[in-house]
Structures are given as C-alpha cells and as structure tokens.
Amino acid sequence: MNKELIINSTSNEVEIALLEEKLLVELNKEKSNSEFAVGDIYLGRVKKIMPGLNAAFVDVGYGKDAFLHYLDLGPQINSLLKYIKASFSNTPGLSIGEHKMEEDIQKSGRINNVLKPNQQILVQVAKEPISTKGPRVTSELSFAGRYVVLIPFSDKISVSQKIKSAEERNRLKRLIASIKPKNCGVIIRTVAEGKLVADLDGDLRNLYKKWEITSQKLPTSKAPQKIIGEIDRTSAILRDVLNEDFNNIIVNDAVLHEEIRNYIQKISPGKVHIVKLHSGKIPIFEQYGVDKQIKASFGKTITIKSGTYLIIEHTEALHVIDINSGHRVNSEQNQEANALEVNLEAATEVARQLRLRDMGGIIVIDFIDMNQGNNRRKLYDRLKEEMNRDRAKHSILPPSKFGLVQITRQRVRPEMNVQILEKCPACDGTGEIRPSILVTDDIENNISYLIREQNEKHLLLCLHPYIYAYFTKGFFNMKWKWYFRFKRRIKLQPMPSYHFLEYHFFNKAGDEIKM
C-alpha cells in the first residue's frame, strides 16, 4: 500500500496528514505549546481519595485534577511508591535493578489502602483532558520505543498478538529475556518481527535511559511537576506507523525536515531518502490535495462518490452514524442486493471516518436493513477488515436484529473536529454554505445522476458568471471534459443575479429540475 505523510508546519502548530493510496485517513494537529499529552510523566500529589469510585484525584498542575482509578495503579504500585520515597531520602546509588520488589496488589483491593492524601506519586497521562474533564492518568509507567515498550517495576515479557508465528514469538521472548534490565517488563511490538538482537537491544537501551533520566530528576522535583515528556506527535506517528509501505514524508519547514531526517536515521536508516522538503509556492496541503479532502471529509454530511452519504452526529462519548443510499439505485438488482452494495461501500468510509476524526467511546452505526444472515455476515467481515488498519484499540459487535452495529473505540484524545462551513458571500456572514472548493464536484455529481440515472436528454446549467468563466476557460475546458465523459452536451448559461455558488438545472421545456 502506498503511504505518504504530509506535514504542514506553521508558527503555532504542526498539522500531520496520513494518506493511503492518496486518500486522507488520519489528521493530527499538534500545538507548539501543547501540555498534558499522552505519554507525559508527572510527579503529582494526591488531592482526594474517593472510596465510592475506588479512585483518587491527583494534582498534576492542570486546571482540573487528574483521575487515577485503582485498576490503573498497576500491580507493582507499592514498589513504585517505595522507590519514590527512597529517592527523596537521597539514597545513594539507587537503581531499579537493586530495588527490592514488593508483592503485587490485589485486583479487588481498595485505593484507600494504597494511597493517602498529600502523598507524592509518579503518574503518566493515559488520556488527554477532554471537554470539562481533567487528564486520566496511570501509575503503571511505560516507555514506548520503535520495537519494544519498557515497563519499570514489572518482570513480564509480552508479545504482540499480531505476530502469529509461534517460533518467532518464542525467539523474540528468548532474545528479550537475555537483554532486558532487571525489574523491568517488556512488551514486544509488531514491527519487531524478524528483527536482529542488535535492533532490539539498541531500542531497549534508549528506553532505559529515559527511565534513568526520570529517576535522576526525582530527588530535586516537587509536585506538581512534569518529569519527562513524550516525544512530539510527529515523531510518535513516525515511530508507530513507519514501515516499508511508506513512499514519501513531505514537510514544508527546513528545521522540522532536518529533525525528521535525524529521527528516521536513528529508527530506520534505510528510509531517510523518503524525507523531502516542500519548497514550492503553492501551500503544501493544497499541492497534495489535502485541503480539499479535509473540506469533503468533515462536517455532518459525508457524501461518497456513488451517491451514498453518511450523516454523523456527536455527543460527548457517543457517536451516531446513519447510512443513506441517496439516489444510488441499481435497477438490475433487487433491494437486498442494493442494500448490501451500499452497506459494504459505507463500511469502508465509516472505518476511515473513525480514524480521520479520531472518534472514541461508543459508536452506533445504522446500516440499511438486510434480511439475509449471510449478507449481514459479509458486512460484519468487511467492517472488521477495514478496521484492522486502525491502531486504536476497538471492539465491533455483529449487526443487531435492528440493523445496528456497535463499536467501542479507544479514546485518548479529544475528537478531531474541523469546521468546514464557509461564510456565505451573498449574506455577509448571516448564513453558511458548503465549501466553495467542492462546488465543481457537486455539480459534476449532479450531472452524472441526471444523465445516467434519470436519463435526461437535454440539460441547461445556470450559474454565476465567475463559475461560468471558470468552466469555459481554455480550449479543453470543463464543458468538453463533461462531453467526453457523459457523451452529451451540457449547455451553460451565466446568471448575474445568482450569488457566487448558486446554480440550477433546467430541462428542455425550461422547467427547473429539483435536486
């Protein structure tokens, strides 16, 4: 699969677009002054113990206290607390390998038996602040690398379930067991499959250095204080998704270009050549078609080329997606076959939308009803196949008897929401319209529907003089493109009384065709 990363750097943020086969599937925005990002480690102070919730609120310096549940303490929380206490007493030469491990806490225990108010504790951001809530944190610290994840105060070695070969899983376990630091657990990531011991050892050493930096900062730190930050979002995406499928990483900032080259030199030296600097006059997102895809992919209504469209509604933790066939009807097929075709196409777009908007929580999808069980199974299998590309943890339930599919998806950051409606030039901002960049696509889709589905023989398109001039400019203009595509002449007529994006279709009798 052809993958490209397009990075647009501005003075106050970095926008990162991931394209698969030229189609936008992920969009990340990183503020230059972003705080409380997933992976950051803080020395916090316990503010309140809530026995009813079996949780604690921890002051990490954010406006709202962070939420720490008992199940997020980690089984070796007592070892961590003992280590923190020893660090503040300036015990000389303290290292995690020399530290005596405590017994694991019980899964059914109570938080007030482990933590006390005003106690200092190391926590890691698991979910960024969302809406009115503060960050959610965990005290089971982890350091993610390219091939492995290091977990201090653990002794387990786990292998990604996506590595299927039993022989390879055993090989990786043996390698890690021979090189891992004492009193540290390791999770072996999918990209470690087939890698040499030198690659794994180098990654593990870098992660252990991060833990050493964390422990060295403890004696001079005072809660609430940030101890160590996760790498920036750009590097985190490169670390997690960079593979042999990547063809290009294009960035418009020379400094960031050099930083990315240096980072890739460390994690994958053979891919340095794919990092390119964009120096053209056209903005990078416009040059590679990202802006247009953003306009077409956000908002309440999402239209697929075939005419099928999705309506997406949101609450704080629940998202509802309604599938509509629109004017897509194949007269040669029965209703069941049409419904299956529309649902399969919509499933692909739904999976893309979840990644693109980073929608988390509960997602309910109302597909078009299908009576046959094998068709519902095909839909379920297609959705699972498309969601396999999603790096976020998720769970999909089969279609219910009402035709609803329920998905739960990991929610660690606020949902990506891009305002795509532009101010209407005809009403000076009192109303809103679809993005002007999509007007050509809208008109072309309507022409396709009228000619191919409604079999209209004669079409007159009336539109604003500016749009008329755009469609008729040059020898091989839009009118000729339509003629060769639809094998029919479309008559255009400029109408000065129309506002900029207004257009209407008329038939041979001069009657308006309502769309």
Coordinates of C-alpha atoms in Angstrom, one line a residue:
M1 CA 0.0 0.0 0.0
N2 CA 1.3 3.5 -1.0
K3 CA 1.5 5.7 2.2
E4 CA 2.5 9.3 2.4
L5 CA 2.9 11.7 5.4
I6 CA 2.3 15.4 4.6
I7 CA 3.4 17.7 7.3
N8 CA 2.4 21.4 7.4
S9 CA 4.3 23.4 9.9
T10 CA 3.1 26.9 10.9
S11 CA 4.1 29.3 13.7
N12 CA 1.8 27.9 16.3
E13 CA 1.0 24.3 15.3
V14 CA 2.0 21.3 13.1
E15 CA -0.6 19.5 11.0
I16 CA 0.1 15.9 10.0
A17 CA -1.9 14.2 7.3
L18 CA -1.5 10.5 6.6
L19 CA -2.5 9.5 3.1
E20 CA -3.1 5.9 2.0
E21 CA -3.3 5.5 -1.8
K22 CA -3.7 9.3 -1.9
L23 CA -6.8 9.1 0.4
L24 CA -6.7 11.1 3.6
V25 CA -7.1 8.6 6.5
E26 CA -5.6 10.4 9.6
L27 CA -5.2 14.0 10.5
N28 CA -3.3 15.2 13.6
K29 CA -2.8 18.7 14.9
E30 CA -0.1 19.4 17.4
K31 CA 0.0 22.8 19.1
S32 CA 3.5 24.1 19.7
N33 CA 2.7 24.7 23.4
S34 CA 0.7 21.6 23.9
E35 CA 0.7 20.3 27.5
F36 CA -0.6 17.1 29.1
A37 CA -0.1 14.9 26.1
V38 CA -0.5 11.1 26.2
G39 CA 2.7 9.6 27.5
D40 CA 3.9 12.6 29.6
I41 CA 5.1 11.6 33.1
Y42 CA 4.4 13.9 36.1
L43 CA 5.2 13.9 39.7
G44 CA 1.7 14.5 41.2
R45 CA 0.2 15.0 44.6
V46 CA -2.8 13.0 45.7
K47 CA -5.6 15.6 46.4
K48 CA -8.6 13.4 47.3
I49 CA -9.3 9.8 47.8
M50 CA -12.8 8.8 46.6
P51 CA -13.6 5.3 48.1
G52 CA -17.0 5.2 46.4
L53 CA -15.3 5.5 43.0
N54 CA -12.3 3.4 44.2
A55 CA -10.2 6.2 42.7
A56 CA -8.1 9.3 43.5
F57 CA -7.8 12.8 42.2
V58 CA -4.2 13.8 41.6
D59 CA -2.9 17.4 41.2
V60 CA -0.5 17.4 38.2
G61 CA -0.7 21.2 37.5
Y62 CA -3.7 21.1 35.2
G63 CA -6.8 23.2 36.0
K64 CA -8.8 20.1 36.8
D65 CA -7.2 17.3 38.9
A66 CA -6.2 14.2 37.1
F67 CA -8.3 11.0 37.6
L68 CA -6.5 7.8 38.8
H69 CA -8.5 4.6 39.2
Y70 CA -7.5 1.7 41.4
L71 CA -7.2 -0.5 38.3
D72 CA -4.7 2.0 36.8
L73 CA -2.3 1.8 39.7
G74 CA -0.5 -1.2 38.3
P75 CA 0.2 -4.4 40.3
Q76 CA 3.6 -3.1 41.5
I77 CA 2.4 0.3 42.8
N78 CA 3.9 -0.4 46.2
S79 CA 7.3 -0.9 44.7
L80 CA 7.0 2.4 42.8
L81 CA 5.9 4.3 46.0
K82 CA 8.8 2.7 47.9
Y83 CA 11.2 3.8 45.2
I84 CA 9.9 7.4 45.2
K85 CA 10.2 7.6 49.0
A86 CA 13.8 6.3 48.8
S87 CA 14.6 8.8 46.0
F88 CA 13.5 11.7 48.2
S89 CA 15.6 10.4 51.0
N90 CA 18.6 10.7 48.7
T91 CA 19.6 7.0 49.0
P92 CA 23.0 6.9 47.2
G93 CA 23.3 4.8 44.1
L94 CA 19.6 3.8 43.9
S95 CA 18.8 1.9 40.8
I96 CA 15.7 -0.1 39.7
G97 CA 17.8 -3.3 39.4
E98 CA 18.9 -3.0 43.1
H99 CA 15.4 -2.2 44.3
K100 CA 13.6 -4.9 46.2
M101 CA 10.2 -5.6 44.7
E102 CA 7.1 -5.7 46.8
E103 CA 4.2 -8.1 46.4
D104 CA 1.6 -7.3 43.7
I105 CA -1.6 -5.6 45.0
Q106 CA -4.9 -7.4 44.7
K107 CA -7.1 -6.7 41.7
S108 CA -10.1 -6.4 44.0
G109 CA -8.4 -4.1 46.6
R110 CA -9.4 -0.6 47.7
I111 CA -7.4 2.5 46.8
N112 CA -7.6 4.0 50.3
N113 CA -5.4 1.1 51.4
V114 CA -2.7 2.1 48.9
L115 CA -2.7 5.9 48.7
K116 CA -3.1 8.7 51.2
P117 CA -3.9 12.4 50.7
N118 CA -0.9 14.7 50.0
Q119 CA 1.2 11.7 49.0
Q120 CA 3.5 12.2 46.0
I121 CA 3.2 9.8 43.2
L122 CA 4.6 9.3 39.6
V123 CA 1.8 9.2 37.1
Q124 CA 1.6 9.0 33.3
V125 CA -1.1 10.7 31.1
A126 CA -3.3 7.9 29.6
K127 CA -6.0 10.2 28.2
E128 CA -5.6 13.9 27.4
P129 CA -8.1 16.4 29.0
I130 CA -11.4 16.1 27.1
S131 CA -14.3 18.6 27.4
T132 CA -14.7 19.6 31.1
K133 CA -12.6 16.6 32.4
G134 CA -9.0 16.6 33.5
P135 CA -6.5 14.1 32.2
R136 CA -6.8 10.4 33.1
V137 CA -3.6 9.0 34.5
T138 CA -2.0 5.7 35.3
S139 CA 0.9 4.9 37.7
E140 CA 1.9 1.8 35.7
L141 CA 4.6 3.7 33.7
S142 CA 5.7 2.7 30.2
F143 CA 8.2 3.9 27.7
A144 CA 7.3 3.2 24.1
G145 CA 10.0 2.7 21.5
R146 CA 10.2 1.5 17.9
Y147 CA 10.3 -2.2 18.6
V148 CA 9.5 -2.6 22.3
V149 CA 7.8 -1.0 25.3
L150 CA 9.6 -0.8 28.6
I151 CA 7.6 -1.2 31.8
P152 CA 9.5 -0.4 35.0
F153 CA 8.6 -2.5 38.1
S154 CA 7.4 -5.5 36.2
D155 CA 9.0 -8.7 35.1
K156 CA 6.7 -9.9 32.3
I157 CA 7.6 -10.3 28.7
S158 CA 4.6 -10.0 26.3
V159 CA 4.5 -10.3 22.5
S160 CA 2.1 -8.5 20.2
Q161 CA -0.8 -10.8 19.2
K162 CA -0.4 -9.7 15.6
I163 CA 2.8 -11.8 15.5
K164 CA 1.2 -15.1 14.6
S165 CA 4.3 -17.4 14.3
A166 CA 4.9 -19.4 17.5
E167 CA 8.5 -19.9 16.5
E168 CA 9.0 -16.1 16.0
R169 CA 7.2 -15.3 19.3
N170 CA 9.5 -17.7 21.2
R171 CA 12.6 -16.3 19.5
L172 CA 11.7 -12.8 20.5
K173 CA 10.9 -13.8 24.1
R174 CA 14.3 -15.5 24.4
L175 CA 16.2 -12.5 23.0
I176 CA 14.4 -10.0 25.3
A177 CA 14.8 -12.2 28.3
S178 CA 18.6 -12.2 27.7
I179 CA 19.0 -8.4 27.4
K180 CA 16.2 -6.8 29.4
P181 CA 17.2 -4.8 32.6
K182 CA 16.3 -6.4 35.9
N183 CA 12.9 -5.5 37.4
C184 CA 11.7 -4.2 34.1
G185 CA 8.9 -5.8 31.9
V186 CA 8.9 -5.6 28.1
I187 CA 6.1 -5.6 25.5
I188 CA 7.4 -6.7 22.1
R189 CA 5.7 -4.7 19.3
T190 CA 4.5 -6.0 15.9
V191 CA 7.3 -4.3 14.0
A192 CA 9.9 -6.3 16.0
E193 CA 9.1 -9.4 13.9
G194 CA 12.2 -10.6 12.2
K195 CA 14.5 -8.0 13.7
L196 CA 18.0 -8.8 15.0
V197 CA 19.1 -8.7 18.6
A198 CA 21.1 -5.5 17.9
D199 CA 18.0 -3.6 16.8
L200 CA 16.1 -4.7 19.9
D201 CA 19.0 -4.1 22.3
G202 CA 19.5 -0.5 20.9
D203 CA 15.8 0.3 21.3
L204 CA 15.7 -1.1 24.8
R205 CA 18.8 0.8 25.9
N206 CA 17.3 4.1 24.7
L207 CA 14.2 3.4 26.7
Y208 CA 16.1 2.5 29.8
K209 CA 18.0 5.8 29.5
K210 CA 14.6 7.6 29.6
W211 CA 13.7 5.8 32.9
E212 CA 17.2 6.7 34.3
I213 CA 16.5 10.4 33.4
T214 CA 13.2 10.1 35.2
S215 CA 14.6 8.6 38.3
Q216 CA 17.5 11.1 38.4
K217 CA 15.1 14.1 38.3
L218 CA 13.0 12.8 41.2
P219 CA 15.2 13.9 44.2
T220 CA 15.1 17.6 43.1
S221 CA 11.5 17.6 42.0
K222 CA 8.4 18.9 43.8
A223 CA 4.8 18.0 42.9
P224 CA 3.1 19.0 40.7
Q225 CA 5.9 18.9 38.1
K226 CA 6.4 17.4 34.7
I227 CA 9.3 15.0 34.8
I228 CA 9.6 13.8 31.3
G229 CA 7.6 14.4 28.1
E230 CA 6.6 12.0 25.4
I231 CA 8.2 12.7 22.0
D232 CA 6.3 15.1 19.8
R233 CA 3.3 13.9 17.8
T234 CA 5.2 13.9 14.5
S235 CA 7.9 11.6 15.9
A236 CA 5.4 9.4 17.7
I237 CA 3.5 8.8 14.4
L238 CA 6.7 8.0 12.6
R239 CA 7.7 5.6 15.4
D240 CA 4.3 3.8 15.3
V241 CA 3.4 3.7 11.6
L242 CA 6.6 3.9 9.6
N243 CA 7.1 0.7 7.6
E244 CA 8.1 -0.4 4.1
D245 CA 4.9 0.8 2.6
F246 CA 5.9 4.5 3.1
N247 CA 6.9 6.2 -0.1
N248 CA 7.2 9.9 1.0
I249 CA 7.4 12.1 4.0
I250 CA 7.0 15.7 2.8
V251 CA 7.4 18.7 5.1
N252 CA 7.4 22.4 4.4
D253 CA 9.7 23.5 7.2
A254 CA 13.5 23.2 6.8
V255 CA 14.2 22.9 10.6
L256 CA 11.5 20.2 11.0
H257 CA 12.7 18.5 7.9
E258 CA 16.2 18.1 9.4
E259 CA 14.7 16.9 12.7
I260 CA 12.7 14.2 11.0
R261 CA 15.7 13.1 8.9
N262 CA 17.8 12.8 12.1
Y263 CA 15.0 10.9 13.9
I264 CA 14.5 8.4 11.0
Q265 CA 18.3 8.0 10.8
K266 CA 18.0 6.5 14.3
I267 CA 15.0 4.3 13.9
S268 CA 15.2 3.3 10.2
P269 CA 18.3 4.4 8.4
G270 CA 17.2 2.8 5.1
K271 CA 14.2 5.1 4.9
V272 CA 16.0 8.5 5.2
H273 CA 15.7 9.2 1.4
I274 CA 11.9 9.3 1.6
V275 CA 12.0 12.6 3.7
K276 CA 11.6 15.5 1.3
L277 CA 11.4 19.3 1.8
H278 CA 8.5 21.1 0.0
S279 CA 9.7 24.4 -1.4
G280 CA 7.0 25.3 -3.9
K281 CA 4.9 28.5 -3.9
I282 CA 1.7 26.5 -3.6
P283 CA 0.8 25.7 0.1
I284 CA 1.8 22.1 0.9
F285 CA -1.8 20.9 1.8
E286 CA -3.2 22.4 -1.4
Q287 CA -0.4 21.0 -3.5
Y288 CA -1.1 17.4 -2.4
G289 CA -4.9 17.7 -2.3
V290 CA -5.2 17.5 1.5
D291 CA -7.2 20.8 1.9
K292 CA -9.9 19.6 -0.5
Q293 CA -10.1 16.2 1.2
I294 CA -10.4 17.9 4.6
K295 CA -13.3 20.0 3.4
A296 CA -15.0 17.0 1.9
S297 CA -14.4 14.7 4.9
F298 CA -15.6 16.7 7.9
G299 CA -19.0 18.1 8.8
K300 CA -22.3 16.5 9.5
T301 CA -22.9 15.0 6.0
I302 CA -20.3 13.0 4.1
T303 CA -21.0 12.1 0.5
I304 CA -19.4 9.1 -1.2
K305 CA -18.8 9.3 -5.0
S306 CA -21.5 6.8 -5.8
G307 CA -24.2 9.0 -4.2
T308 CA -24.3 7.2 -0.9
Y309 CA -24.0 9.5 2.1
L310 CA -23.3 9.4 5.8
I311 CA -24.9 11.6 8.5
I312 CA -22.7 11.8 11.6
E313 CA -24.0 13.2 15.0
H314 CA -22.0 13.5 18.2
T315 CA -22.5 13.7 21.9
E316 CA -19.6 13.8 24.4
A317 CA -18.9 10.0 24.4
L318 CA -21.5 8.6 21.9
H319 CA -21.4 9.0 18.1
V320 CA -24.2 8.0 15.8
I321 CA -23.7 7.4 12.0
D322 CA -26.7 6.9 9.7
I323 CA -26.2 5.3 6.3
N324 CA -28.3 6.6 3.4
S325 CA -28.3 5.2 -0.2
G326 CA -29.1 8.7 -1.6
H327 CA -30.0 8.4 -5.3
R328 CA -27.9 5.2 -5.8
V329 CA -30.3 2.6 -7.0
N330 CA -29.3 -0.2 -9.4
S331 CA -32.5 -1.3 -11.3
E332 CA -30.9 -4.6 -12.3
Q333 CA -30.6 -5.7 -8.7
N334 CA -33.2 -6.3 -6.0
Q335 CA -33.5 -4.4 -2.8
E336 CA -31.4 -6.8 -0.8
A337 CA -28.5 -6.7 -3.3
N338 CA -28.7 -2.9 -3.4
A339 CA -28.6 -2.7 0.4
L340 CA -25.6 -5.0 0.6
E341 CA -23.7 -3.0 -2.0
V342 CA -24.4 0.3 -0.3
N343 CA -23.5 -1.0 3.2
L344 CA -20.2 -2.5 2.1
E345 CA -19.1 0.7 0.5
A346 CA -20.3 2.7 3.5
A347 CA -18.4 0.3 5.9
T348 CA -15.1 1.4 4.2
E349 CA -15.9 5.0 4.7
V350 CA -17.1 4.5 8.3
A351 CA -13.7 2.9 9.2
R352 CA -11.9 5.9 7.5
Q353 CA -14.0 8.4 9.3
L354 CA -13.3 6.9 12.7
R355 CA -9.6 7.1 12.1
L356 CA -9.7 10.5 10.5
R357 CA -11.8 12.2 13.2
D358 CA -10.2 10.0 16.0
M359 CA -13.7 9.3 17.3
G360 CA -13.7 7.4 20.6
G361 CA -16.2 6.0 23.0
I362 CA -19.3 4.2 21.7
I363 CA -20.2 4.4 18.0
V364 CA -23.6 3.2 16.8
I365 CA -24.0 2.8 13.0
D366 CA -27.4 2.4 11.4
F367 CA -26.8 0.5 8.2
I368 CA -29.6 -0.2 5.7
D369 CA -31.7 -3.1 6.8
M370 CA -30.8 -6.5 5.2
N371 CA -32.9 -9.6 5.7
Q372 CA -30.4 -12.3 4.8
G373 CA -28.0 -13.5 7.5
N374 CA -25.1 -14.2 5.1
N375 CA -25.3 -10.6 3.9
R376 CA -25.1 -9.3 7.5
R377 CA -22.1 -11.5 8.0
K378 CA -20.4 -10.1 4.8
L379 CA -21.0 -6.6 6.2
Y380 CA -19.5 -7.5 9.6
D381 CA -16.5 -9.1 8.0
R382 CA -15.9 -6.1 5.7
L383 CA -16.1 -3.7 8.7
K384 CA -13.6 -5.8 10.7
E385 CA -11.2 -6.0 7.7
E386 CA -11.3 -2.2 7.2
M387 CA -10.9 -1.6 11.0
N388 CA -7.8 -3.8 11.1
R389 CA -5.8 -0.8 9.8
D390 CA -6.8 1.2 12.9
R391 CA -4.1 1.5 15.5
A392 CA -6.6 2.4 18.3
K393 CA -8.0 -0.4 20.4
H394 CA -11.5 -1.2 19.3
S395 CA -14.2 -3.9 19.5
I396 CA -17.0 -4.5 17.0
L397 CA -20.3 -6.3 17.7
P398 CA -22.2 -8.1 14.8
P399 CA -25.3 -6.3 13.4
S400 CA -28.3 -6.5 15.7
K401 CA -31.7 -7.5 14.6
F402 CA -32.5 -3.8 14.1
G403 CA -29.5 -3.5 11.7
L404 CA -27.4 -1.5 14.2
V405 CA -23.6 -2.1 14.5
Q406 CA -22.0 -1.1 17.8
I407 CA -18.3 -0.2 18.1
T408 CA -16.2 0.8 21.1
R409 CA -13.0 2.6 20.2
Q410 CA -10.2 3.7 22.5
R411 CA -10.5 7.4 23.4
V412 CA -7.3 9.1 24.5
R413 CA -7.5 12.5 22.9
P414 CA -10.3 15.0 22.1
E415 CA -12.0 14.2 18.8
M416 CA -10.6 15.9 15.7
N417 CA -13.2 18.4 14.6
V418 CA -12.6 20.7 11.6
Q419 CA -15.0 23.5 10.8
I420 CA -15.6 23.3 7.1
L421 CA -18.5 25.6 6.6
E422 CA -17.6 28.9 5.0
K423 CA -19.3 32.3 5.3
C424 CA -21.7 32.9 2.5
P425 CA -20.6 35.8 0.3
A426 CA -24.2 36.7 -0.6
C427 CA -25.4 37.3 3.0
D428 CA -22.2 38.7 4.6
G429 CA -21.9 36.0 7.2
T430 CA -25.5 35.6 8.3
G431 CA -25.7 32.1 6.8
E432 CA -23.4 29.2 6.0
I433 CA -22.9 27.1 2.9
R434 CA -21.0 24.1 1.7
P435 CA -17.2 24.8 1.0
S436 CA -16.7 26.5 -2.3
I437 CA -13.8 24.2 -3.2
L438 CA -16.4 21.4 -3.6
V439 CA -18.8 23.2 -5.9
T440 CA -17.2 21.6 -9.0
D441 CA -17.6 18.1 -7.5
D442 CA -21.2 18.8 -6.5
I443 CA -22.2 20.0 -10.0
E444 CA -20.4 17.0 -11.7
N445 CA -22.1 14.5 -9.3
N446 CA -25.5 16.0 -10.1
I447 CA -24.9 15.9 -13.9
S448 CA -23.8 12.2 -13.6
Y449 CA -27.0 11.4 -11.7
L450 CA -29.3 13.3 -14.1
I451 CA -27.8 11.8 -17.2
R452 CA -27.0 8.2 -16.0
E453 CA -29.8 7.6 -13.5
Q454 CA -32.6 10.0 -14.7
N455 CA -31.7 9.7 -18.4
E456 CA -32.2 13.5 -19.0
K457 CA -31.6 14.2 -22.7
H458 CA -31.1 18.0 -22.6
L459 CA -29.6 19.9 -19.6
L460 CA -29.2 23.6 -19.1
L461 CA -27.0 24.6 -16.2
C462 CA -27.5 28.2 -15.0
L463 CA -24.8 29.5 -12.6
H464 CA -22.9 32.6 -11.5
P465 CA -20.7 34.4 -14.2
Y466 CA -17.5 33.7 -12.3
I467 CA -18.1 30.0 -12.2
Y468 CA -19.3 30.0 -15.8
A469 CA -16.0 31.7 -16.8
Y470 CA -14.1 29.0 -14.9
F471 CA -15.9 26.2 -16.6
T472 CA -15.5 27.6 -20.1
K473 CA -11.9 28.9 -19.9
G474 CA -9.4 27.4 -22.3
F475 CA -9.8 25.0 -25.2
F476 CA -10.1 21.8 -23.3
N477 CA -12.3 23.2 -20.6
M478 CA -14.8 21.7 -18.2
K479 CA -17.6 21.6 -20.8
W480 CA -15.5 19.5 -23.1
K481 CA -14.5 17.2 -20.2
W482 CA -18.1 16.6 -19.4
Y483 CA -18.9 16.0 -23.1
F484 CA -16.3 13.2 -23.4
R485 CA -17.3 11.7 -20.0
F486 CA -21.1 11.7 -20.4
K487 CA -21.3 11.7 -24.2
R488 CA -23.8 14.6 -24.0
R489 CA -23.5 18.4 -24.4
I490 CA -24.3 20.4 -21.3
K491 CA -25.5 23.9 -22.0
L492 CA -24.2 26.6 -19.6
Q493 CA -25.7 30.0 -19.0
P494 CA -24.3 32.8 -16.8
M495 CA -26.8 34.4 -14.4
P496 CA -25.6 37.7 -12.9
S497 CA -28.4 37.6 -10.4
Y498 CA -27.2 34.4 -8.8
H499 CA -24.9 34.5 -5.8
F500 CA -21.4 33.1 -6.1
L501 CA -22.2 29.4 -5.5
E502 CA -25.8 29.2 -6.6
Y503 CA -26.7 27.0 -9.6
H504 CA -29.8 25.3 -11.0
F505 CA -30.5 22.7 -13.6
F506 CA -33.3 23.0 -16.2
N507 CA -34.8 20.5 -18.7
K508 CA -35.6 21.1 -22.4
A509 CA -39.0 22.6 -21.5
G510 CA -37.3 25.2 -19.3
D511 CA -38.6 23.6 -16.1
E512 CA -36.2 23.5 -13.1
I513 CA -35.0 20.1 -12.1
K514 CA -35.2 19.9 -8.3
M515 CA -32.2 18.2 -6.7

